[in-house]
Tab-separated table of C-alpha atoms and ligand atoms in Angstrom:
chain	number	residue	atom	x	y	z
A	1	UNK	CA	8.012	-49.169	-23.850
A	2	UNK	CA	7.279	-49.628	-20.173
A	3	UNK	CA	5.241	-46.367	-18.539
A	4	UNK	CA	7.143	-44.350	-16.289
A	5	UNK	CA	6.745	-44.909	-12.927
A	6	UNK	CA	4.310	-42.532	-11.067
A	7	UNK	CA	6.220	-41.375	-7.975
A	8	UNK	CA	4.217	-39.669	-6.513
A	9	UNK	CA	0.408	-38.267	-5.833
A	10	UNK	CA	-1.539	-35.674	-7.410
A	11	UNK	CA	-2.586	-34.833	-3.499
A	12	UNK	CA	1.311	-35.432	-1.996
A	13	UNK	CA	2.555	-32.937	-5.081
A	14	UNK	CA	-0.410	-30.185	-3.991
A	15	UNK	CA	0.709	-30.643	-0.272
A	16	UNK	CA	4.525	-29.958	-1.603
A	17	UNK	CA	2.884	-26.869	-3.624
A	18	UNK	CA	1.650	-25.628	-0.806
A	19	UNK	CA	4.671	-25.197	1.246
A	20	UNK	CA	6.495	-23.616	-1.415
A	21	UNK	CA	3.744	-20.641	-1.552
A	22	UNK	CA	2.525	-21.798	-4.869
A	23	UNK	CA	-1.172	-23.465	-6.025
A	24	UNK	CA	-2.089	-24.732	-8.956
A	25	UNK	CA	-4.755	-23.234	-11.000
A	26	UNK	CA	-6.424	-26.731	-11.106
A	27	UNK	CA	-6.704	-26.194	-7.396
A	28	UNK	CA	-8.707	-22.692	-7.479
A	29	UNK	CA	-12.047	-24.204	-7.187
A	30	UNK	CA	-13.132	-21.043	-4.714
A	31	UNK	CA	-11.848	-18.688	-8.252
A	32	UNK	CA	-13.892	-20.308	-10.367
A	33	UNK	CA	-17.429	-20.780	-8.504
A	34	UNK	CA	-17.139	-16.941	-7.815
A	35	UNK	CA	-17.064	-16.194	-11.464
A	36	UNK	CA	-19.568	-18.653	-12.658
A	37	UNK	CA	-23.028	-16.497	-12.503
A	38	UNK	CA	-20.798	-12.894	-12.515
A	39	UNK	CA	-20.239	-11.399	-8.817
A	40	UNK	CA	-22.568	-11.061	-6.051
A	41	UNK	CA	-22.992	-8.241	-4.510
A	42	UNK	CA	-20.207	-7.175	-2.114
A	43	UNK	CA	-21.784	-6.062	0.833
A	44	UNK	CA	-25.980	-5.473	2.491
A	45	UNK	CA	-27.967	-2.872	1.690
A	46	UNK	CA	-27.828	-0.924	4.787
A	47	UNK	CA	-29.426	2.061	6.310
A	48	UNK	CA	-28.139	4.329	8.850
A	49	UNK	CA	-30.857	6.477	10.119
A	50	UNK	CA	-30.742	9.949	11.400
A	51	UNK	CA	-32.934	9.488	13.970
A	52	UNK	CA	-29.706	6.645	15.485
A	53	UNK	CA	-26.857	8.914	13.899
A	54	UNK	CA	-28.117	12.442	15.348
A	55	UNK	CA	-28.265	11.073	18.661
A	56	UNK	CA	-24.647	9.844	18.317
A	57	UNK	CA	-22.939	12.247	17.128
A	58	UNK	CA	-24.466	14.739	19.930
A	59	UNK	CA	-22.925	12.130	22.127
A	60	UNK	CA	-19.477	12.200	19.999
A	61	UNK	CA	-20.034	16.578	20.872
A	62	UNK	CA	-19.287	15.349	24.571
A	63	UNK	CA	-17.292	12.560	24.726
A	64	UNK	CA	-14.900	14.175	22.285
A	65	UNK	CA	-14.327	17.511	23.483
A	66	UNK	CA	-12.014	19.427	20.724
A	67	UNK	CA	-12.218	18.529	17.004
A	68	UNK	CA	-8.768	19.763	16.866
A	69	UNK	CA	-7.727	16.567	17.532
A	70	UNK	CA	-9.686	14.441	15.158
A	71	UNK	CA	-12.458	14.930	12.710
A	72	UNK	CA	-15.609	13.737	14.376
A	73	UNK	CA	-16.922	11.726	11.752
A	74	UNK	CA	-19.046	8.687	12.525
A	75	UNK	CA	-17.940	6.267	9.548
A	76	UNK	CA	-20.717	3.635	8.150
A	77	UNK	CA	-19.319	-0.313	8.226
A	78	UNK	CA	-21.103	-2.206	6.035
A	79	UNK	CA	-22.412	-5.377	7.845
A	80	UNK	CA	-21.294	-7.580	5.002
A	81	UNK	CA	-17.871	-5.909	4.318
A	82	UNK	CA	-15.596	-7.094	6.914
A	83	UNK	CA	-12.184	-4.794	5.797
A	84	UNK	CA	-14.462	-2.332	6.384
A	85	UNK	CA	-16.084	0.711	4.334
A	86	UNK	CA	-19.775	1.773	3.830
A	87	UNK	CA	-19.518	-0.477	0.490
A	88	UNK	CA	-16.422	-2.703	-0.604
A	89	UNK	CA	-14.799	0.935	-2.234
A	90	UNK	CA	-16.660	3.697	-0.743
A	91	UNK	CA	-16.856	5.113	2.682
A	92	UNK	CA	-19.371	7.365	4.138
A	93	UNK	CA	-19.736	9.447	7.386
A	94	UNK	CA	-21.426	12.568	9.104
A	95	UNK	CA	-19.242	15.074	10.312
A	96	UNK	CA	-20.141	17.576	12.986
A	97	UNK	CA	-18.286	20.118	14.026
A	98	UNK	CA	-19.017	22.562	16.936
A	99	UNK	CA	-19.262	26.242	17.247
A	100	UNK	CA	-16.170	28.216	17.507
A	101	UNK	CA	-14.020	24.384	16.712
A	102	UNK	CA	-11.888	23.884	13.921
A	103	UNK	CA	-10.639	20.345	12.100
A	104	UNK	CA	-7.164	21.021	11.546
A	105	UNK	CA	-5.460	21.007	8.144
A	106	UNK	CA	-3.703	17.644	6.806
A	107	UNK	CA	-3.612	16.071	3.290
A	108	UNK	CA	-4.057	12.332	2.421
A	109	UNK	CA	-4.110	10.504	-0.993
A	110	UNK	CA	-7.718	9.619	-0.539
A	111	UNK	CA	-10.141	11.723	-2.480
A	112	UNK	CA	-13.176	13.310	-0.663
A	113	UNK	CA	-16.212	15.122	-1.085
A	114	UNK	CA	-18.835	16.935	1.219
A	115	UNK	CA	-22.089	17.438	1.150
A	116	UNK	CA	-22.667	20.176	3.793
A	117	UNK	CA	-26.479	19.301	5.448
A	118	UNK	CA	-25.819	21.800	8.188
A	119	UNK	CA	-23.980	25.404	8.077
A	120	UNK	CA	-24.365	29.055	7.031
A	121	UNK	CA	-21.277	29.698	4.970
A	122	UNK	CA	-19.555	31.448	7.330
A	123	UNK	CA	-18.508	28.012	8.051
A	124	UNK	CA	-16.294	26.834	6.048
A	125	UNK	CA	-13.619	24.432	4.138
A	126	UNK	CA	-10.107	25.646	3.212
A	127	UNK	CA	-8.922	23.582	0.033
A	128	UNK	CA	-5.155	24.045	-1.288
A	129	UNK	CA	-6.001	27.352	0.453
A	130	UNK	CA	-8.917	28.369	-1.271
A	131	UNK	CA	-11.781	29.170	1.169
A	132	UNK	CA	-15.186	27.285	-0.004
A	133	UNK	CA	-18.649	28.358	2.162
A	134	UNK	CA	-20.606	25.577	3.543
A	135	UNK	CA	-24.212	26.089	2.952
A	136	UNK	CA	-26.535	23.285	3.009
A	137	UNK	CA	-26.672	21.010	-0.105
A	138	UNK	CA	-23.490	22.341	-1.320
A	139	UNK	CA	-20.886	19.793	-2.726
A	140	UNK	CA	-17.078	20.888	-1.746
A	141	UNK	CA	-14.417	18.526	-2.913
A	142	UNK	CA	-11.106	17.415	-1.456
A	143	UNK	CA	-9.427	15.847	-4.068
A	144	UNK	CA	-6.372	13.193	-3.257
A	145	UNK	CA	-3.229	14.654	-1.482
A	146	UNK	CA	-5.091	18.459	-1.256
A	147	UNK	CA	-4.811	19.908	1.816
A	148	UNK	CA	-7.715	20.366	3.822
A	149	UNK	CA	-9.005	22.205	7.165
A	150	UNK	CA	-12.655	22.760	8.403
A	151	UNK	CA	-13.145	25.864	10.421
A	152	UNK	CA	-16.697	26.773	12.142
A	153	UNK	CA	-16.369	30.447	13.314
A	154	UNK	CA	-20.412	30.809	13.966
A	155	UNK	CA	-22.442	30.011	17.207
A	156	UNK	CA	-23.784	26.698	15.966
A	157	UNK	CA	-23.047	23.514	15.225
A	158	UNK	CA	-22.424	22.405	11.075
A	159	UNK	CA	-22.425	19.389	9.694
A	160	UNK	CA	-22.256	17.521	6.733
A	161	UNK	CA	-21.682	14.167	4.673
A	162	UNK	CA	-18.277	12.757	3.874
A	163	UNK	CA	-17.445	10.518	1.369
A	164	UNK	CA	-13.911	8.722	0.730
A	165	UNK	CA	-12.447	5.938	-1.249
A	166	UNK	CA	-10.910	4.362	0.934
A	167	UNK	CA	-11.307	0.780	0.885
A	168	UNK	CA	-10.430	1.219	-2.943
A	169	UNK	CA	-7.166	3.260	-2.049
A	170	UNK	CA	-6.628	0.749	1.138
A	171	UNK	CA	-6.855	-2.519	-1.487
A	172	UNK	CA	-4.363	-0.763	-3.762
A	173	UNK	CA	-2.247	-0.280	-0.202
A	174	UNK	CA	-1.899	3.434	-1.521
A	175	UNK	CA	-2.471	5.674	1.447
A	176	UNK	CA	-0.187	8.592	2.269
A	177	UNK	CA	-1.119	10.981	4.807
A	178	UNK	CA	0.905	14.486	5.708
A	179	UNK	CA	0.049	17.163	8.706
A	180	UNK	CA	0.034	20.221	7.093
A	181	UNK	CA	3.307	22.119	8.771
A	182	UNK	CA	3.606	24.981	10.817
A	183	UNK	CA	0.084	25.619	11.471
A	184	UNK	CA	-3.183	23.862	12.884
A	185	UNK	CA	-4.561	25.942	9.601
A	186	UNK	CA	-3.790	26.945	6.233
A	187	UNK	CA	-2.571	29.846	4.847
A	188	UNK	CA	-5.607	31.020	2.417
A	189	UNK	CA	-5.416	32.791	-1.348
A	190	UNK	CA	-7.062	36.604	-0.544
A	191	UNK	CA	-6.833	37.446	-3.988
A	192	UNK	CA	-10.003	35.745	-5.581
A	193	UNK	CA	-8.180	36.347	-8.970
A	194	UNK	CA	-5.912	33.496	-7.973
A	195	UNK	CA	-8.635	31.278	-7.053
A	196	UNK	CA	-8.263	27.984	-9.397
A	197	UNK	CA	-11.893	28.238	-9.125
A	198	UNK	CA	-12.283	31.255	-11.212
A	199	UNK	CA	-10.305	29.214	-13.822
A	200	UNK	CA	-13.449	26.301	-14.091
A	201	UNK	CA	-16.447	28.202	-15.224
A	202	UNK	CA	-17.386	29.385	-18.261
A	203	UNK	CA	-14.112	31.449	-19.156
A	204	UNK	CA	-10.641	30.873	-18.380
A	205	UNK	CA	-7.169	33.281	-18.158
A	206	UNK	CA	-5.614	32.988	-22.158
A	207	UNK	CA	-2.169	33.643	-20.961
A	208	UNK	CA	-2.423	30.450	-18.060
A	209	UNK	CA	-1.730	26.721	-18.598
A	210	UNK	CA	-4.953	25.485	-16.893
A	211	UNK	CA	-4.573	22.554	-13.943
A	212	UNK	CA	-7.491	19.900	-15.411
A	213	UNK	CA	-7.784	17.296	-12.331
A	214	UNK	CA	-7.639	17.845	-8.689
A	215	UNK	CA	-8.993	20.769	-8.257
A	216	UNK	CA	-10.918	22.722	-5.312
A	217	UNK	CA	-13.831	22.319	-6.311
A	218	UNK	CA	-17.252	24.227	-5.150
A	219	UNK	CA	-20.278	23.209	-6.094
A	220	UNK	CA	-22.686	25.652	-4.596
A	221	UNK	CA	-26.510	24.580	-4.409
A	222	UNK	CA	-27.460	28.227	-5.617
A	223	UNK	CA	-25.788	27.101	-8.777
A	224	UNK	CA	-27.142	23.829	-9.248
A	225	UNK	CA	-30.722	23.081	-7.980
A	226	UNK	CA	-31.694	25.804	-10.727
A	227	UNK	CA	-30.056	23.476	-13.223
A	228	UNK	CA	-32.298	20.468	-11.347
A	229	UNK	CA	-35.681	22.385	-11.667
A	230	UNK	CA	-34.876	23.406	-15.268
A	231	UNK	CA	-34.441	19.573	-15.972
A	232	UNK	CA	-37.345	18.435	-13.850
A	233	UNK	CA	-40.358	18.054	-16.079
A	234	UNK	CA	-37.690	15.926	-18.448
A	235	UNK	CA	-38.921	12.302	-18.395
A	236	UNK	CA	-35.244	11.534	-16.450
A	237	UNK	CA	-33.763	7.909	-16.499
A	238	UNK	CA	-36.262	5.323	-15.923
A	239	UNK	CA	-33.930	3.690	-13.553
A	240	UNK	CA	-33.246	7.093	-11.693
A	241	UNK	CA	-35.407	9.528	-12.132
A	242	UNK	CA	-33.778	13.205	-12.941
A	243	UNK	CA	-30.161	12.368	-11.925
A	244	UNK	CA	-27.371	14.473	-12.440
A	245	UNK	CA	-23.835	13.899	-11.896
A	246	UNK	CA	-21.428	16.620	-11.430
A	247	UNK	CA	-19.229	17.359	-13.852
A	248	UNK	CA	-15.734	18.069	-13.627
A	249	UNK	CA	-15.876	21.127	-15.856
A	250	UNK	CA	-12.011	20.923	-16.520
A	251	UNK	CA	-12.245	17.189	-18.577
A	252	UNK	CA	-15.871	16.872	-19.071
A	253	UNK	CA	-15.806	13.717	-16.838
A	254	UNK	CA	-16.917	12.325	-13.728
A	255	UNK	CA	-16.775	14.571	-10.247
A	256	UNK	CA	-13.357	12.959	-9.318
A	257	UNK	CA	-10.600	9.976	-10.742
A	258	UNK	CA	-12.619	7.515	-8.438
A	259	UNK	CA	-15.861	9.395	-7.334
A	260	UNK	CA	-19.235	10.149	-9.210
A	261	UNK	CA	-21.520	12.251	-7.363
A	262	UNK	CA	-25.288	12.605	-7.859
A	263	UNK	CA	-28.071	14.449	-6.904
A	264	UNK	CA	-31.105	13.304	-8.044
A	265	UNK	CA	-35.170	14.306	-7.922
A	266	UNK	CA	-37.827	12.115	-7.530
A	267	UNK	CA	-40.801	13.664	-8.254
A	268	UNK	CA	-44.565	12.862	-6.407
A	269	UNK	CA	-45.577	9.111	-6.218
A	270	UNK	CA	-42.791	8.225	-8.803
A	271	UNK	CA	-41.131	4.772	-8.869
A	272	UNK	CA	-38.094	4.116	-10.638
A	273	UNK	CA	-37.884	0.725	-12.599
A	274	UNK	CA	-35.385	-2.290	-10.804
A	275	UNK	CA	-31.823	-2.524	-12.454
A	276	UNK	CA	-28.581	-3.553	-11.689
A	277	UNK	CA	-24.968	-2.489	-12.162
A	278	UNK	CA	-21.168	-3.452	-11.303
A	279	UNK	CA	-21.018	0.024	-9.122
A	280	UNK	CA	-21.935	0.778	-5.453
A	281	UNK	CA	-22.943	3.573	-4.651
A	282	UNK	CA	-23.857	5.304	-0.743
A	283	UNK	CA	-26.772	7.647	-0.547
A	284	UNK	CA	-27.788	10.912	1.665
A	285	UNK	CA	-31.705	11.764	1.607
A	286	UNK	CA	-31.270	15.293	1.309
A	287	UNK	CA	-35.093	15.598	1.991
A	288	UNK	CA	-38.446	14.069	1.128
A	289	UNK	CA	-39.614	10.596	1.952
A	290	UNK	CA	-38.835	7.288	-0.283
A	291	UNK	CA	-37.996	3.634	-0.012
A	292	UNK	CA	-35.124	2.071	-2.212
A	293	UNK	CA	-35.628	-1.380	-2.467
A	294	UNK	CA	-32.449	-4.038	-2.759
A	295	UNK	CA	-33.004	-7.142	-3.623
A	296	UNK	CA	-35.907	-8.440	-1.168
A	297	UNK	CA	-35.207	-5.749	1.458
A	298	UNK	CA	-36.881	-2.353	1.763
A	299	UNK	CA	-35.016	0.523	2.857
A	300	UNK	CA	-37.147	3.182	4.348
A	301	UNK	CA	-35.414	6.691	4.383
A	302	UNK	CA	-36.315	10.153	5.641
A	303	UNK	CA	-34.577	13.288	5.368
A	304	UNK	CA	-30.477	12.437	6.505
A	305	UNK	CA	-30.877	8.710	6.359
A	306	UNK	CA	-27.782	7.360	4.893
A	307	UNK	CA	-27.500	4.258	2.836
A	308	UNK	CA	-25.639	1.801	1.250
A	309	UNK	CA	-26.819	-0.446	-2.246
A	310	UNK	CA	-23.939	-3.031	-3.175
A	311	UNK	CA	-22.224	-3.688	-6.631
A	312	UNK	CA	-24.514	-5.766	-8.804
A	313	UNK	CA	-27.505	-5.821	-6.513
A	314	UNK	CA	-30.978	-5.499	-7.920
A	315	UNK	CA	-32.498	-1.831	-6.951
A	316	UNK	CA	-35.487	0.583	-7.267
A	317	UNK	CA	-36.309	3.843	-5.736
A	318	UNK	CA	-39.842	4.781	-4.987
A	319	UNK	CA	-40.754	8.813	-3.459
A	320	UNK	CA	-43.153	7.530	-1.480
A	321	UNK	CA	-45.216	11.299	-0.994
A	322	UNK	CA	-48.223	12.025	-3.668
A	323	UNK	CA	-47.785	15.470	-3.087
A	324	UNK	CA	-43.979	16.315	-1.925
A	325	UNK	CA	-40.374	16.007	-4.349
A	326	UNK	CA	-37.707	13.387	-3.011
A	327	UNK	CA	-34.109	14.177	-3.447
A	328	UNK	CA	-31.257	12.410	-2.939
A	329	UNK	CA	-27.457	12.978	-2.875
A	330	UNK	CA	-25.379	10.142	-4.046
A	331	UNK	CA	-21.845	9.327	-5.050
A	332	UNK	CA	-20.875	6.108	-6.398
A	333	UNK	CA	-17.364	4.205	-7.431
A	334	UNK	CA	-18.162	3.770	-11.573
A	335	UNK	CA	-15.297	5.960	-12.342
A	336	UNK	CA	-13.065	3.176	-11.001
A	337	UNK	CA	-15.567	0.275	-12.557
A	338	UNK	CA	-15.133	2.364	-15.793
A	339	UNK	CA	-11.354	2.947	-15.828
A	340	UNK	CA	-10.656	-0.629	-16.708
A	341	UNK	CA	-13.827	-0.868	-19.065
A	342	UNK	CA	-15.741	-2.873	-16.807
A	343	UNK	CA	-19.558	-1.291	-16.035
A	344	UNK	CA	-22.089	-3.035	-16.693
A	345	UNK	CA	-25.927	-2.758	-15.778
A	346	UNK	CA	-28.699	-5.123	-16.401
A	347	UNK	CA	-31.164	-4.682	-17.965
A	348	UNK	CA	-29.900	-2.525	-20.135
A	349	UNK	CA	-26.978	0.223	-20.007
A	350	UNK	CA	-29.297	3.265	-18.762
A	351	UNK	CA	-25.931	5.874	-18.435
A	352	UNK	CA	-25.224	7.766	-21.055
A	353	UNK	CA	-27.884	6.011	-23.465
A	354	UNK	CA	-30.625	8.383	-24.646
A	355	UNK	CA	-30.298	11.114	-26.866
A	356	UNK	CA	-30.195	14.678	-26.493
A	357	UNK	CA	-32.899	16.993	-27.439
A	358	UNK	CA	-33.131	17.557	-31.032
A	359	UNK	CA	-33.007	20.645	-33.000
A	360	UNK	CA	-36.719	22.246	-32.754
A	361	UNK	CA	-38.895	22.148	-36.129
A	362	UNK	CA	-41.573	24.641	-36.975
A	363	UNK	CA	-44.658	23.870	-35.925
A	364	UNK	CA	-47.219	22.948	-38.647
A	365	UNK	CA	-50.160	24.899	-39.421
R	1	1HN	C1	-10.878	12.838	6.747
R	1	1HN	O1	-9.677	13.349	6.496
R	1	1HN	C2	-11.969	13.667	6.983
R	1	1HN	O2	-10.737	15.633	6.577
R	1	1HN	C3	-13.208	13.120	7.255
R	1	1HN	O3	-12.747	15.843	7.247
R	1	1HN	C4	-13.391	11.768	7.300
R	1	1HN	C5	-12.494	9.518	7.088
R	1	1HN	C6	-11.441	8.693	6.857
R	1	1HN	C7	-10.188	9.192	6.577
R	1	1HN	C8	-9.978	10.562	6.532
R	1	1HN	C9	-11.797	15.148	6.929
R	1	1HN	C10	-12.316	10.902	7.072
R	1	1HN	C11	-11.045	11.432	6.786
């Protein structure tokens, strides 16, 4: 039987592909290299130093006279990530805010958390109208679509660390933002006994459904550097020293649906050992002195240096003092990694991996 005749190229039928919007998978060369070898990392390790940042954000006190206006945040681009974001699904910024200013209230679908490095409590956040005290290293979250208002009613300037996902929320093209009406501020609970925050501690109302996600969420340093010292002399993760993540202590799990948040000692001279994992993660040196080395680059921080360490890029942290403690607030996108099953860490899975203290046995005579 004669062959059918060829009538046309393998190239002419591509070119007629293309027009219609359509490729073949035999023509997703670009697809395939990226896979081969697993990712690279999305993004540079980058540091934004305080030393840079202070200076401009006293210039953002001037040149942006009321805060009503906008939230004077100065947000960190990653070199390497073009869409933008301080990694390819985090963003990071310091916020300042002036004496007698306030940030008026509005509510967005992106999740956020701060990480006050500047205030009194007197200043404050107002979540879903619960009041939360900024003192320095406290962790105050604004969960998605929450409203949210910062108010500074002292004589001096506060500040503090954001952190959004929003290059995550932007790539699922789910943003929704809302003013909150009526007022430039919220109306606030007075009755502490309707604070949802007296529902997440160690007792909760009987006669109440309880709300598990989203909540307003305080995590006061008072409360939790006495959990970090009592944990300190632990030998910690090898990878990251004495980490802890906050807990959502409604479902047990990470901080928020897309945000892990760490804070994390590292004692005199010590030097975490190089890994690896499919999360990014942005850091603020809360204090001491270290140097977290990516890849082949060193980054040197000092107290409210911000960073950035890409997905998948090699990384150790080293205190660099003999004599003083390192610490360093973190928050990091493996909730999202982890929702579809895919962490992974090299060269080993550190998270999650030892086991707990066991049960005491007399001591032998
Ligand atoms: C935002 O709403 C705040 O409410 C701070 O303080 C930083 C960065 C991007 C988008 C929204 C705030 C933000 C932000």
């Amino acid at each position: 039987m004669a062959k059918p005749e060829i009538k046309k190229s393998l190239q002419q039928f591509d070119d007629e592909l293309k027009q219609l919007y359509i490729t073949g998978q035999w023509q997703y060369e670009g697809l395939l290299a990226a896979c081969i070898g697993g990712p690279k990392p999305r993004g540079e390790a980058y540091l934004w130093p305080w030393k840079m940042v202070g200076e401009k954000l006293a210039e953002a006190c001037d040149v942006l006279e009321e805060s009503v206006t906008a939230r004077r945040s100065l947000l960190f681009n990653n070199p390497g990530v073009p869409m933008g974001g301080t990694t390819h699904t985090l963003l990071m910024g310091i916020q300042m805010i002036k004496a007698g200013e306030i940030a008026w209230a509005h509510r967005h679908t992106l999740a956020a958390v701060r990480f006050v490095a500047k205030g009194d409590g007197k200043v404050f956040t107002v979540v879903n109208g619960e009041k939360c005290p900024m003192q320095p290293n406290d962790l105050i979250l604004t969960p998605q679509w929450t409203w949210h208002d910062h108010q500074n009613p002292t004589k001096e300037t506060a500040m503090w660390v954001d952190v959004l996902d929003v290059p995550f929320m932007l790539g699922l093209n789910q943003p929704f933002y809302e003013p909150y009406p009526g007022d430039k501020v919220q109306a606030v609970r007075d009755k502490p006994s309707e604070h949802l925050q007296q529902r997440a501690g160690w007792v909760r109302p009987v006669w109440e459904n309880s709300q598990k996600e989203n909540l307003p969420l305080r995590y006061a340093w008072k409360d939790v550097e006495p959990q970090l010292r009592a944990l300190a002399d632990q030998p910690g993760s090898p990878y990251d020293g004495v980490a802890l993540e906050y807990v959502n202590p409604m479902t047990g799990g990470p901080t928020l649906p897309t945000l892990s948040c760490w804070i994390q000692l590292l004692r005199p001279g010590e030097h975490t050992k190089k890994h690896r994992h499919t999360s990014s993660a942005v850091y603020f040196a809360a204090g001491g002195e270290g140097t977290t080395i990516v890849g082949d680059k060193a980054l040197e921080w000092t107290k409210n240096d911000c960073f950035a360490v890409p997905n998948w890029a090699w990384h150790e942290h080293v205190n660099r003092s003999m004599s003083e403690e390192a610490l360093l607030f973190s928050v990091n996108d493996s909730p999202i990694v982890n929702a579809f099953g895919h962490y992974r860490e090299e060269p080993e899975v550190s998270l999650r991996s030892m086991s707990i203290p066991a049960v005491p046995v007399p001591k032998s005579k």
